[in-house]
mmCIF file of C-alpha atoms in Angstrom:
data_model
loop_
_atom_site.group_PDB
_atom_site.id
_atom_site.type_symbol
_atom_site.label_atom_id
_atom_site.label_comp_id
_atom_site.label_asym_id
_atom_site.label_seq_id
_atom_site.Cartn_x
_atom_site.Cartn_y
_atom_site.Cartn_z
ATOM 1 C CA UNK A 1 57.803 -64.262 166.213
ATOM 2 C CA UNK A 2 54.376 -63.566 164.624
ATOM 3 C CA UNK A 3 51.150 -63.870 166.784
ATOM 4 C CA UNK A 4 50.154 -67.489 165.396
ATOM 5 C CA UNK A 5 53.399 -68.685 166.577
ATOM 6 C CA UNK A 6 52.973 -66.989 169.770
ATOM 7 C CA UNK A 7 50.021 -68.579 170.162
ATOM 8 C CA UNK A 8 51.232 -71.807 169.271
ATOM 9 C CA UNK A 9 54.383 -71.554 171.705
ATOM 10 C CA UNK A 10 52.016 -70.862 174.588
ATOM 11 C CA UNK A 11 50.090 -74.010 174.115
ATOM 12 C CA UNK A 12 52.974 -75.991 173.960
ATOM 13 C CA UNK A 13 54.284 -74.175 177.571
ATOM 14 C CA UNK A 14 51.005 -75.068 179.147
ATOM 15 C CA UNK A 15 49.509 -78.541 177.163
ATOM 16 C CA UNK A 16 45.277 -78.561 177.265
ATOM 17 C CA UNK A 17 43.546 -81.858 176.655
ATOM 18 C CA UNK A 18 41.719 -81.038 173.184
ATOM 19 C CA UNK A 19 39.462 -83.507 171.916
ATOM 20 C CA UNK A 20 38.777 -84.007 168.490
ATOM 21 C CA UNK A 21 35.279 -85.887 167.792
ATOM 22 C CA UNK A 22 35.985 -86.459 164.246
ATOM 23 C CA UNK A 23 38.974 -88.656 164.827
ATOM 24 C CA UNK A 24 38.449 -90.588 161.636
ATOM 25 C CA UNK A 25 38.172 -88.149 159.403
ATOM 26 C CA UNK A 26 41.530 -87.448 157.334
ATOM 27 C CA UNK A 27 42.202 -83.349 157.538
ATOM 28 C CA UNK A 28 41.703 -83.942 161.322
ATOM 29 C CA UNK A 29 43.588 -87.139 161.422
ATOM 30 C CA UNK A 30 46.603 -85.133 160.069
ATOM 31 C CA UNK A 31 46.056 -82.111 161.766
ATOM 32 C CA UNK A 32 46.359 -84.587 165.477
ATOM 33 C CA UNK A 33 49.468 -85.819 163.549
ATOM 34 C CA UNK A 34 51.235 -82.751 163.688
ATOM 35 C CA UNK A 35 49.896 -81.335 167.063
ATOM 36 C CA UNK A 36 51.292 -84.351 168.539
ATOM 37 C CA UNK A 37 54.738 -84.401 166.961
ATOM 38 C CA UNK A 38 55.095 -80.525 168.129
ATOM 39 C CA UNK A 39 53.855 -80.782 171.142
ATOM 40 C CA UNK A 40 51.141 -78.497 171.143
ATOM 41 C CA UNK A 41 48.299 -79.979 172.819
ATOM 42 C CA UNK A 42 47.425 -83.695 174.417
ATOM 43 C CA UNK A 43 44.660 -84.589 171.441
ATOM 44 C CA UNK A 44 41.827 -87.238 172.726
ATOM 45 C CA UNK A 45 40.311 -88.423 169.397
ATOM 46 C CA UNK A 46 37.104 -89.532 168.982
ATOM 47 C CA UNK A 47 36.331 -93.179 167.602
ATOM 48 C CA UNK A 48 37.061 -97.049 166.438
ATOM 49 C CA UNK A 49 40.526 -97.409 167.909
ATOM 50 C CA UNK A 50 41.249 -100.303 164.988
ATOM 51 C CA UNK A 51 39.815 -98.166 162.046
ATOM 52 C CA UNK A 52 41.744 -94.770 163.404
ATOM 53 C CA UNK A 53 44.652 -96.699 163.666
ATOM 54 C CA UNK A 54 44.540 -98.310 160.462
ATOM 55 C CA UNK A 55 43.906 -94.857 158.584
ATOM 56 C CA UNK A 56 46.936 -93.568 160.254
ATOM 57 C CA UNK A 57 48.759 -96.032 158.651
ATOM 58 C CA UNK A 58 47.173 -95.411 155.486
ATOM 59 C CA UNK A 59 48.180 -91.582 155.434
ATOM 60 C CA UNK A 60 51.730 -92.671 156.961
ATOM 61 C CA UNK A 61 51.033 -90.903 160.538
ATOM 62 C CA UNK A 62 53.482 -91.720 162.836
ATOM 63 C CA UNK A 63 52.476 -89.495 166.219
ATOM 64 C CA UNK A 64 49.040 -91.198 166.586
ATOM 65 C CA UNK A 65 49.872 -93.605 169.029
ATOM 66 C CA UNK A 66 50.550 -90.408 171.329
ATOM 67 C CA UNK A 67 46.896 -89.770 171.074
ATOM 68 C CA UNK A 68 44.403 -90.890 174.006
ATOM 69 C CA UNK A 69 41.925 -92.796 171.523
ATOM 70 C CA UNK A 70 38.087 -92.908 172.956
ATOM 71 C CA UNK A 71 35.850 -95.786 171.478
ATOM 72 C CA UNK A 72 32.370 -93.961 171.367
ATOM 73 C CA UNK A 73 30.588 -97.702 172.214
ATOM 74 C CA UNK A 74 32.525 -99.310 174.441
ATOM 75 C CA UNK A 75 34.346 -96.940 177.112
ATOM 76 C CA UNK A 76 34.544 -97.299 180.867
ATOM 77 C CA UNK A 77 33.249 -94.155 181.478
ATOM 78 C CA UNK A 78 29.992 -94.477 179.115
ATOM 79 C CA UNK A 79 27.761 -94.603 181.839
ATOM 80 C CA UNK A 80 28.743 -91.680 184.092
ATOM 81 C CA UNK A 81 28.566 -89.817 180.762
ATOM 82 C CA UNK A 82 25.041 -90.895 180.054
ATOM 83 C CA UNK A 83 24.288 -90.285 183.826
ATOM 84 C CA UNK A 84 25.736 -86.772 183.455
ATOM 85 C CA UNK A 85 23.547 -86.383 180.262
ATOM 86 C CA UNK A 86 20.547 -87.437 181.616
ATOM 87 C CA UNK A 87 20.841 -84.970 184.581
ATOM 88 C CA UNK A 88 21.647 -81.688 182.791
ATOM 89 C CA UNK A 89 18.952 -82.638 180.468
ATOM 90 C CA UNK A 90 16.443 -84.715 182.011
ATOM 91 C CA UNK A 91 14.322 -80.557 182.599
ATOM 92 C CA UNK A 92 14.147 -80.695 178.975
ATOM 93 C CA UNK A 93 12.516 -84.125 178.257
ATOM 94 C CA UNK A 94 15.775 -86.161 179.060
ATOM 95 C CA UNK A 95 15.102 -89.907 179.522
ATOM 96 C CA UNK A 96 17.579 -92.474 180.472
ATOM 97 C CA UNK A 97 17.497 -94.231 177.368
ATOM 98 C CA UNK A 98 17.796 -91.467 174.817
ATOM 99 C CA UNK A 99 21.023 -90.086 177.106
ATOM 100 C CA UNK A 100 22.469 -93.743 176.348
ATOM 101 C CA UNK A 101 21.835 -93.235 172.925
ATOM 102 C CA UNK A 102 23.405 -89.567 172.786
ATOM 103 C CA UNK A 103 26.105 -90.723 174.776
ATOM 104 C CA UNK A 104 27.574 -92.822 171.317
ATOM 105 C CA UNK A 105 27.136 -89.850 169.438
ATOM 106 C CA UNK A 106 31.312 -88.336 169.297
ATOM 107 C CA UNK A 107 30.127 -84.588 169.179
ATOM 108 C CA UNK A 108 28.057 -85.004 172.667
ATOM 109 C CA UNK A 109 31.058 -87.237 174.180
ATOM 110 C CA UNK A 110 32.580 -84.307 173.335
ATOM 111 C CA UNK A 111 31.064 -81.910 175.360
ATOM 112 C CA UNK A 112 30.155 -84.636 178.248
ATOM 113 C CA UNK A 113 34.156 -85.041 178.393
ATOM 114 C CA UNK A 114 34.387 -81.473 178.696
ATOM 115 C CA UNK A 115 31.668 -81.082 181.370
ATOM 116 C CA UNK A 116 33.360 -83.732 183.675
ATOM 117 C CA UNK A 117 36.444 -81.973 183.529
ATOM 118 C CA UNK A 118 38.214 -84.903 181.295
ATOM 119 C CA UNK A 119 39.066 -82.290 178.528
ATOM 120 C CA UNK A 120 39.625 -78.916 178.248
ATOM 121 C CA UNK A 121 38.275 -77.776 174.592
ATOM 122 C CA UNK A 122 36.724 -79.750 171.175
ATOM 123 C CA UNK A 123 37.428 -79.021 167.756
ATOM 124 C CA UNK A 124 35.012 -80.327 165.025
ATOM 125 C CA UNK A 125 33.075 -79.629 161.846
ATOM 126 C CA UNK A 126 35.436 -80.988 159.460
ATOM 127 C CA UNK A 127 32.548 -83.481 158.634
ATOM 128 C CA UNK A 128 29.467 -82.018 160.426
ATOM 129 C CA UNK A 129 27.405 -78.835 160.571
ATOM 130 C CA UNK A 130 27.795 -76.003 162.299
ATOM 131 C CA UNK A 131 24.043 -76.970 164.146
ATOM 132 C CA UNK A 132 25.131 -80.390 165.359
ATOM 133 C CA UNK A 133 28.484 -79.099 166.230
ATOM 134 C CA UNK A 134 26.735 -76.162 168.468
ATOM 135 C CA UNK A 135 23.834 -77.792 169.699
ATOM 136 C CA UNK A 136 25.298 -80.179 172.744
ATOM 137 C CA UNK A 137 28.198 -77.477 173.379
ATOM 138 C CA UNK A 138 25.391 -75.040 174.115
ATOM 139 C CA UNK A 139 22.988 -77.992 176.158
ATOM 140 C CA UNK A 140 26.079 -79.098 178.458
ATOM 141 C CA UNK A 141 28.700 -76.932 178.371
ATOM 142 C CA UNK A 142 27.150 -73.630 177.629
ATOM 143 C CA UNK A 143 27.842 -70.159 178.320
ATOM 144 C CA UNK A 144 30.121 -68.072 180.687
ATOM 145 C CA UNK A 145 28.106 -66.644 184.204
ATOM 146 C CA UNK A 146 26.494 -63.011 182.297
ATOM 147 C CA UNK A 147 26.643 -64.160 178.305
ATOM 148 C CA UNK A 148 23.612 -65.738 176.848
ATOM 149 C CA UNK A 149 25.202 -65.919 173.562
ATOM 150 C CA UNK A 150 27.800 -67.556 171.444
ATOM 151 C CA UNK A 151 29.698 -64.632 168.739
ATOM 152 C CA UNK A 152 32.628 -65.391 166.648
ATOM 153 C CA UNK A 153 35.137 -63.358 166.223
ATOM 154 C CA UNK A 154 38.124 -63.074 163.393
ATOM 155 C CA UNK A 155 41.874 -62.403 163.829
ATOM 156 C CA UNK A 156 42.908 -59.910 160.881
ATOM 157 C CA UNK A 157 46.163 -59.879 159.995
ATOM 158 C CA UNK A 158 46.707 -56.508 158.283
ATOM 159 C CA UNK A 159 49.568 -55.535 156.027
ATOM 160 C CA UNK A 160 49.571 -52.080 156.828
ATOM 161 C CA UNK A 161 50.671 -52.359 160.867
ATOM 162 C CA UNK A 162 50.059 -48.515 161.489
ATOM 163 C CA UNK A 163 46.308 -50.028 162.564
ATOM 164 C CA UNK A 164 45.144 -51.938 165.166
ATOM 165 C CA UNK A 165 47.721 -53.786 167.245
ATOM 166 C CA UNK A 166 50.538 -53.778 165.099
ATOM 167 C CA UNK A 167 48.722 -54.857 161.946
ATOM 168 C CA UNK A 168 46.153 -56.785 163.867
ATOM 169 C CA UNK A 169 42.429 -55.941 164.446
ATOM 170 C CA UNK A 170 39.883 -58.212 165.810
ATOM 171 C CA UNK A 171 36.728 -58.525 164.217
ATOM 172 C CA UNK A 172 32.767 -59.930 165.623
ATOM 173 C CA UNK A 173 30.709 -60.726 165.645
ATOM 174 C CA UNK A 174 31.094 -62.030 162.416
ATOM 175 C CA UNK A 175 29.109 -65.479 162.255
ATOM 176 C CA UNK A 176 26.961 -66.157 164.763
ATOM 177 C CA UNK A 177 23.926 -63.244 165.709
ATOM 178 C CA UNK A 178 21.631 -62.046 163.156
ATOM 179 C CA UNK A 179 20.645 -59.111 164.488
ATOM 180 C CA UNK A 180 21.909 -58.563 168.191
ATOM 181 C CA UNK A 181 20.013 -56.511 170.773
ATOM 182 C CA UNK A 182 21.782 -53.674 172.840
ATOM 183 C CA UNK A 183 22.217 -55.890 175.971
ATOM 184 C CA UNK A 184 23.310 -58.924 173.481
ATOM 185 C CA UNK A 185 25.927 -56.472 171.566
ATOM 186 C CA UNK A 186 27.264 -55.189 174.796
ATOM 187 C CA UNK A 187 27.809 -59.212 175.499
ATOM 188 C CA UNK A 188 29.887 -59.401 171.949
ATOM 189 C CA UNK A 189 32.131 -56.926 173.017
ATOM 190 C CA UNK A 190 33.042 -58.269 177.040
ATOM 191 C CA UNK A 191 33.613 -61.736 175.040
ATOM 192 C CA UNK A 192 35.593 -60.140 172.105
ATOM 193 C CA UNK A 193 38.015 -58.256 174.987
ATOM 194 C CA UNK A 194 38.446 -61.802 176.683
ATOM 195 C CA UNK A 195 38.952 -63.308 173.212
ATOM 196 C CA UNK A 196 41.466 -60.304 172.812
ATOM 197 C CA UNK A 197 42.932 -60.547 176.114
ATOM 198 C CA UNK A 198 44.184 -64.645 175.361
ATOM 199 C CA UNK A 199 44.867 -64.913 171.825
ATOM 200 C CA UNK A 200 46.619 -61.490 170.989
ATOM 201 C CA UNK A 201 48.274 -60.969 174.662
ATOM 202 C CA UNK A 202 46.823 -57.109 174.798
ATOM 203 C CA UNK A 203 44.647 -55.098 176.516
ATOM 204 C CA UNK A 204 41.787 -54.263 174.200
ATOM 205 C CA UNK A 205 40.585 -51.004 173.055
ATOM 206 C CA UNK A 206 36.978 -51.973 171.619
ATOM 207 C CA UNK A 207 35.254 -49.773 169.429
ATOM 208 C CA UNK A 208 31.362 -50.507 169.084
ATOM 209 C CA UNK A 209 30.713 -49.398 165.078
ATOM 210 C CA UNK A 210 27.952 -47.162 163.597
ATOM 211 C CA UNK A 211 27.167 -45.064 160.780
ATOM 212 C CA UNK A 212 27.618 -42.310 163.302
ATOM 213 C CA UNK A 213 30.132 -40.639 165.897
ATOM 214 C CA UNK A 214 29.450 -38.734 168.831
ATOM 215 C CA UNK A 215 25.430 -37.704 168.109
ATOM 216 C CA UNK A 216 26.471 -37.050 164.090
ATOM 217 C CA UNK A 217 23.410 -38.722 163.157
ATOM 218 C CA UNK A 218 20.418 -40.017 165.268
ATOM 219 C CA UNK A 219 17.450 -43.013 164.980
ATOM 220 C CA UNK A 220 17.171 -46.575 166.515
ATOM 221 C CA UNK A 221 20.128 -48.067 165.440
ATOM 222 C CA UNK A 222 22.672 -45.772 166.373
ATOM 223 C CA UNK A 223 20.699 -45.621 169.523
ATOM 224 C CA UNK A 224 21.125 -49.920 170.088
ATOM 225 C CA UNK A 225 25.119 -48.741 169.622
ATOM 226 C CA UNK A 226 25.474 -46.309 172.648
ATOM 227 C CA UNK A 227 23.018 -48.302 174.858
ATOM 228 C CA UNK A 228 25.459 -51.333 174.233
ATOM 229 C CA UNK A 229 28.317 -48.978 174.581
ATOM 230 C CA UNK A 230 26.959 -48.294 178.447
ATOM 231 C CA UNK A 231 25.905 -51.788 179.097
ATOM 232 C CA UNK A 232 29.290 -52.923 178.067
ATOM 233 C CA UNK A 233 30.814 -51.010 180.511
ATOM 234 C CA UNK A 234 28.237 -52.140 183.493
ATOM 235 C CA UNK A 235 29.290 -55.405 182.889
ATOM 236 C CA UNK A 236 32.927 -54.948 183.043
ATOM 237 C CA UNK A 237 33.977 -51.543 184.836
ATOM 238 C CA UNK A 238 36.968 -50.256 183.087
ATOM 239 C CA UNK A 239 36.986 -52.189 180.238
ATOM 240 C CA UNK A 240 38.312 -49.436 177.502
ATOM 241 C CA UNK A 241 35.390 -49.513 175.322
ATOM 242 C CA UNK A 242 33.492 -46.615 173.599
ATOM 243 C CA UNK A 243 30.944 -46.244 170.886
ATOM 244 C CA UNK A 244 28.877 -44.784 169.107
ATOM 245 C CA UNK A 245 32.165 -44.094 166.865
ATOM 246 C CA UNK A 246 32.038 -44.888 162.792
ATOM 247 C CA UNK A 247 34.936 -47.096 161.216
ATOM 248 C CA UNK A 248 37.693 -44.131 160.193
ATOM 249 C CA UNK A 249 36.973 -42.655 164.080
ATOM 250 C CA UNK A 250 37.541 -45.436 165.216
ATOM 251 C CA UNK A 251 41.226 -46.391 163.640
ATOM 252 C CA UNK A 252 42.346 -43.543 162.253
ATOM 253 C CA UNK A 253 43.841 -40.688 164.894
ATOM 254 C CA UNK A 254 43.556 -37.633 162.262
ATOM 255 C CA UNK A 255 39.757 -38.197 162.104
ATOM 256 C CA UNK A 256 39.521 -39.656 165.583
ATOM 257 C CA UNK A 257 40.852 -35.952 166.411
ATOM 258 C CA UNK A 258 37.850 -34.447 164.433
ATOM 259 C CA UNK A 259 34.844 -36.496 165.479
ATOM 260 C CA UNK A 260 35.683 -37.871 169.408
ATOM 261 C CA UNK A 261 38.250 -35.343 170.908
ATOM 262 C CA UNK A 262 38.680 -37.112 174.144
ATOM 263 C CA UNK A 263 37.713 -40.664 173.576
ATOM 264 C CA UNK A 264 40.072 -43.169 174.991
ATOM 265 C CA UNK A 265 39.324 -45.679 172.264
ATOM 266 C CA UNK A 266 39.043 -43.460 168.706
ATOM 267 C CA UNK A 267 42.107 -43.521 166.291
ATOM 268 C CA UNK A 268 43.787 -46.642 167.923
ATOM 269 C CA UNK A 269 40.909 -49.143 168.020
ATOM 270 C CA UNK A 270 42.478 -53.078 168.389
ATOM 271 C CA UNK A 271 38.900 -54.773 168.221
ATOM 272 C CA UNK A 272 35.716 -53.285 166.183
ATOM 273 C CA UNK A 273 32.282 -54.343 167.177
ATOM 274 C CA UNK A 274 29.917 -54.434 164.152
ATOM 275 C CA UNK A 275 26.208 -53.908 164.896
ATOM 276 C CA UNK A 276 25.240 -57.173 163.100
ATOM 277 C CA UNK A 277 26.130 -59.964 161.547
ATOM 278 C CA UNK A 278 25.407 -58.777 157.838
ATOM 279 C CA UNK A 279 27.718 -55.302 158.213
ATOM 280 C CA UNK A 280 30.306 -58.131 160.408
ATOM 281 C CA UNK A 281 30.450 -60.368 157.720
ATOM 282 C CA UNK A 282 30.685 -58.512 154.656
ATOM 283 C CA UNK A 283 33.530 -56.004 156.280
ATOM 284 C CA UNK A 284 35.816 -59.110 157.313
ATOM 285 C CA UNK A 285 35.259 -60.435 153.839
ATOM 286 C CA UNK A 286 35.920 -57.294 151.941
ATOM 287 C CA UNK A 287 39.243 -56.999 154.115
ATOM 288 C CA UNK A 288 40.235 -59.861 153.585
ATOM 289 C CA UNK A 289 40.171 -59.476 150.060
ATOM 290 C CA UNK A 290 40.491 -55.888 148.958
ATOM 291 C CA UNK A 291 43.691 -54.806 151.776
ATOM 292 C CA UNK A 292 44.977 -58.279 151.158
ATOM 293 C CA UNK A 293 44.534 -59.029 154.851
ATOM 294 C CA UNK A 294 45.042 -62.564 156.550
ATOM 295 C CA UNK A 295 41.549 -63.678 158.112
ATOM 296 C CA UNK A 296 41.759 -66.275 161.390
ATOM 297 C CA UNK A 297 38.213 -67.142 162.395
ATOM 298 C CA UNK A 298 35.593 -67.947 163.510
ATOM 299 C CA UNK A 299 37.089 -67.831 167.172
ATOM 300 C CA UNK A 300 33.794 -68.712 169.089
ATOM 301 C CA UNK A 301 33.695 -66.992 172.224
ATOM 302 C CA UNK A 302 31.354 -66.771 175.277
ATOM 303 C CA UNK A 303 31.416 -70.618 175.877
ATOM 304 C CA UNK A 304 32.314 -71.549 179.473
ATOM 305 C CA UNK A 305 34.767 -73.716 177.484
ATOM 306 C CA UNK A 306 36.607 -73.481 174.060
ATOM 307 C CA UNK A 307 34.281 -75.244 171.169
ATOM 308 C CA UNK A 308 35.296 -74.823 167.924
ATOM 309 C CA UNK A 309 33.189 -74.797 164.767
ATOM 310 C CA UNK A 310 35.297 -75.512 161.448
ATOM 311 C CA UNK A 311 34.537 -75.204 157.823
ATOM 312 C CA UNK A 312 33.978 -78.383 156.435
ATOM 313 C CA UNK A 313 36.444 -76.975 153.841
ATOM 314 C CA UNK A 314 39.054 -76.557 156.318
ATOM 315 C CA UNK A 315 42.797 -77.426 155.697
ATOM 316 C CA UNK A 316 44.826 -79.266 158.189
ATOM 317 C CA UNK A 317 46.620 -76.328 159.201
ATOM 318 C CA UNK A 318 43.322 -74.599 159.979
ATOM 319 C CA UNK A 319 42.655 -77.222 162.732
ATOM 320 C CA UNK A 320 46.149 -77.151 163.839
ATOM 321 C CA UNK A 321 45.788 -73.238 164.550
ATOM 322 C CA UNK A 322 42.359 -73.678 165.904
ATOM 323 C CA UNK A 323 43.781 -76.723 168.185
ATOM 324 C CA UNK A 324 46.390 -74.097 169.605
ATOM 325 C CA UNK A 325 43.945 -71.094 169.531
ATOM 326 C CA UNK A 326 41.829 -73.533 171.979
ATOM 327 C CA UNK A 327 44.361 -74.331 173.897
ATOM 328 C CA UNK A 328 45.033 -70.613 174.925
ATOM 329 C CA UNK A 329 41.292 -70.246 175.480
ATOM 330 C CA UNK A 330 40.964 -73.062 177.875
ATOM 331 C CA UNK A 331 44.385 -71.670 179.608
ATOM 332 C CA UNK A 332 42.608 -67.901 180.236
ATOM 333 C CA UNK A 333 39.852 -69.707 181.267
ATOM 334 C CA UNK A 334 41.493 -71.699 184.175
ATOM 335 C CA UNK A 335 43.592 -68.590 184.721
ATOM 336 C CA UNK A 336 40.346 -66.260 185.425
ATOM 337 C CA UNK A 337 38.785 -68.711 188.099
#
């Protein structure tokens, strides 16, 4: 059994309550389709009960009806929701009658059903941008106790499985921070070992990248590294971490054995920790293309509950995998409290 089916089959031995905002949009309409017929999660969509219905029956679904369907207008819990609303946000300008209004809006039910504890994670962006996907998950559900920020992080699926775990290495943050600080790259890493921890069923051995190992080279930004690299450890005593280490230290043990004699992460690295989102980016990319490597992502992580931003040129068996990847999220989630 691969990981993704791993993954998959643990979803489907503990069911989460997924909601899916965009529940009349086609890819996600199918994707629901399938999740329900397997079993893998109980899917809440997101809209006009008639008009979902009637598209299922356009595209010949025949799970939907398995589905908990949630009219964004007319629902009995639309004014606890725009209670809840106004509460968390009423600090920021909130007023009664703009939470009544946000309330309609699917990607804030979203989160709102989250916050109440009537769903466990949300897929969306099949239709909508990554900022109006992000921007209620971070104003009501927001981020785990000790992370101020949202990463993403990729699953890559290596055909050579001499690296990583077996053939797989996890990747961030690669699509969410610019330019992190030390204290906000020692963040990517904690989440990145949960992430780990969930998805891929390991313990992880994190890796925090530079263009230098051990002291080889010196200056600000290999400083940021090994500041992160100590902060990382603060936050989560005995977490196997170490850094400043460059890529080959990192995963392979011949130069591992050269440059960081000792280290209890160099030369079998499962997760690397890029020092921004430009080197993040371009390395999952080139990966992906040049060792032929199998790219799952973006994972966000550091949410106090699993939100998912798609591409909106995402196939319906990307939002079936990120429906399952969710699921597992929400499970380590409960699991940790």
């Amino acid at each position: 059994m691969n990981l993704i089916d791993d993954i998959i089959s643990r979803a489907k031995a503990d069911k989460q309550r997924i909601v899916l905002p965009e529940g009349t949009e086609e890819r996600t309409l199918k994707a629901a389709d399938r999740l329900l017929a397997d079993g893998v999660a109980d899917i809440i969509l997101i809209g006009n009960p008639d008009e979902i219905r009637l598209l299922a029956g356009s595209f010949g679904l025949q799970h939907i009806g398995k589905a908990t369907i949630v009219d964004p207008e007319n629902h009995e819990k639309k004014q606890a929701y725009a209670d809840l609303l106004f509460q968390l946000r009423r600090s920021k300008g909130m007023t009664p009658e703009k939470a009544a209004t946000l309330v309609e809006d699917p990607l804030y039910l979203g989160c709102l059903m989250i916050k109440s504890g009537d769903a466990d994670g949300e897929i969306a962006g099949a239709k909508n941008t990554t900022g109006n996907v992000l921007r209620p998950a971070l104003q009501i559900i927001k981020t785990v106790p000790g992370v101020t920020n949202v990463s993403g992080a990729f699953l890559m699926f290596l055909k050579d499985r001499s690296y990583g775990e077996d053939g797989i290495l996890v990747f961030a943050d690669c699509a969410v921070l610019p330019n992190p600080t030390a204290a906000e790259l020692a963040q990517i890493a904690v989440s990145t070992a949960h992430t780990t921890r969930s998805l891929v069923n390991v313990e992880p051995r994190i890796a925090l990248l530079s263009f230098s190992t051990k002291g080889s080279a010196s200056g600000e930004m290999v400083d940021k590294v090994v500041e992160a690299t100590r902060l990382a450890k603060e936050m989560e005593p005995g977490l196997c971490v170490d850094g400043e280490l460059q890529a080959d230290a990192a995963i392979v043990e011949k130069v591992a054995a050269q440059k960081a004699p000792g280290s209890p992460v160099a030369g079998k690295a499962n997760v690397l920790v890029f020092p921004n989102l430009e080197v993040g980016n371009i390395c999952y990319k080139l990966v992906q293309r040049l060792a032929g490597a199998d790219a799952v992502g973006p994972i966000l992580q550091g949410m106090a509950a699993p939100v998912h931003d798609l591409s909106r040129g995402c196939s319906v068996d990307d939002i079936y995998k990120m429906v399952a990847i969710a699921s597992n999220q929400a499970i380590a989630l409960k699991r940790a409290k």
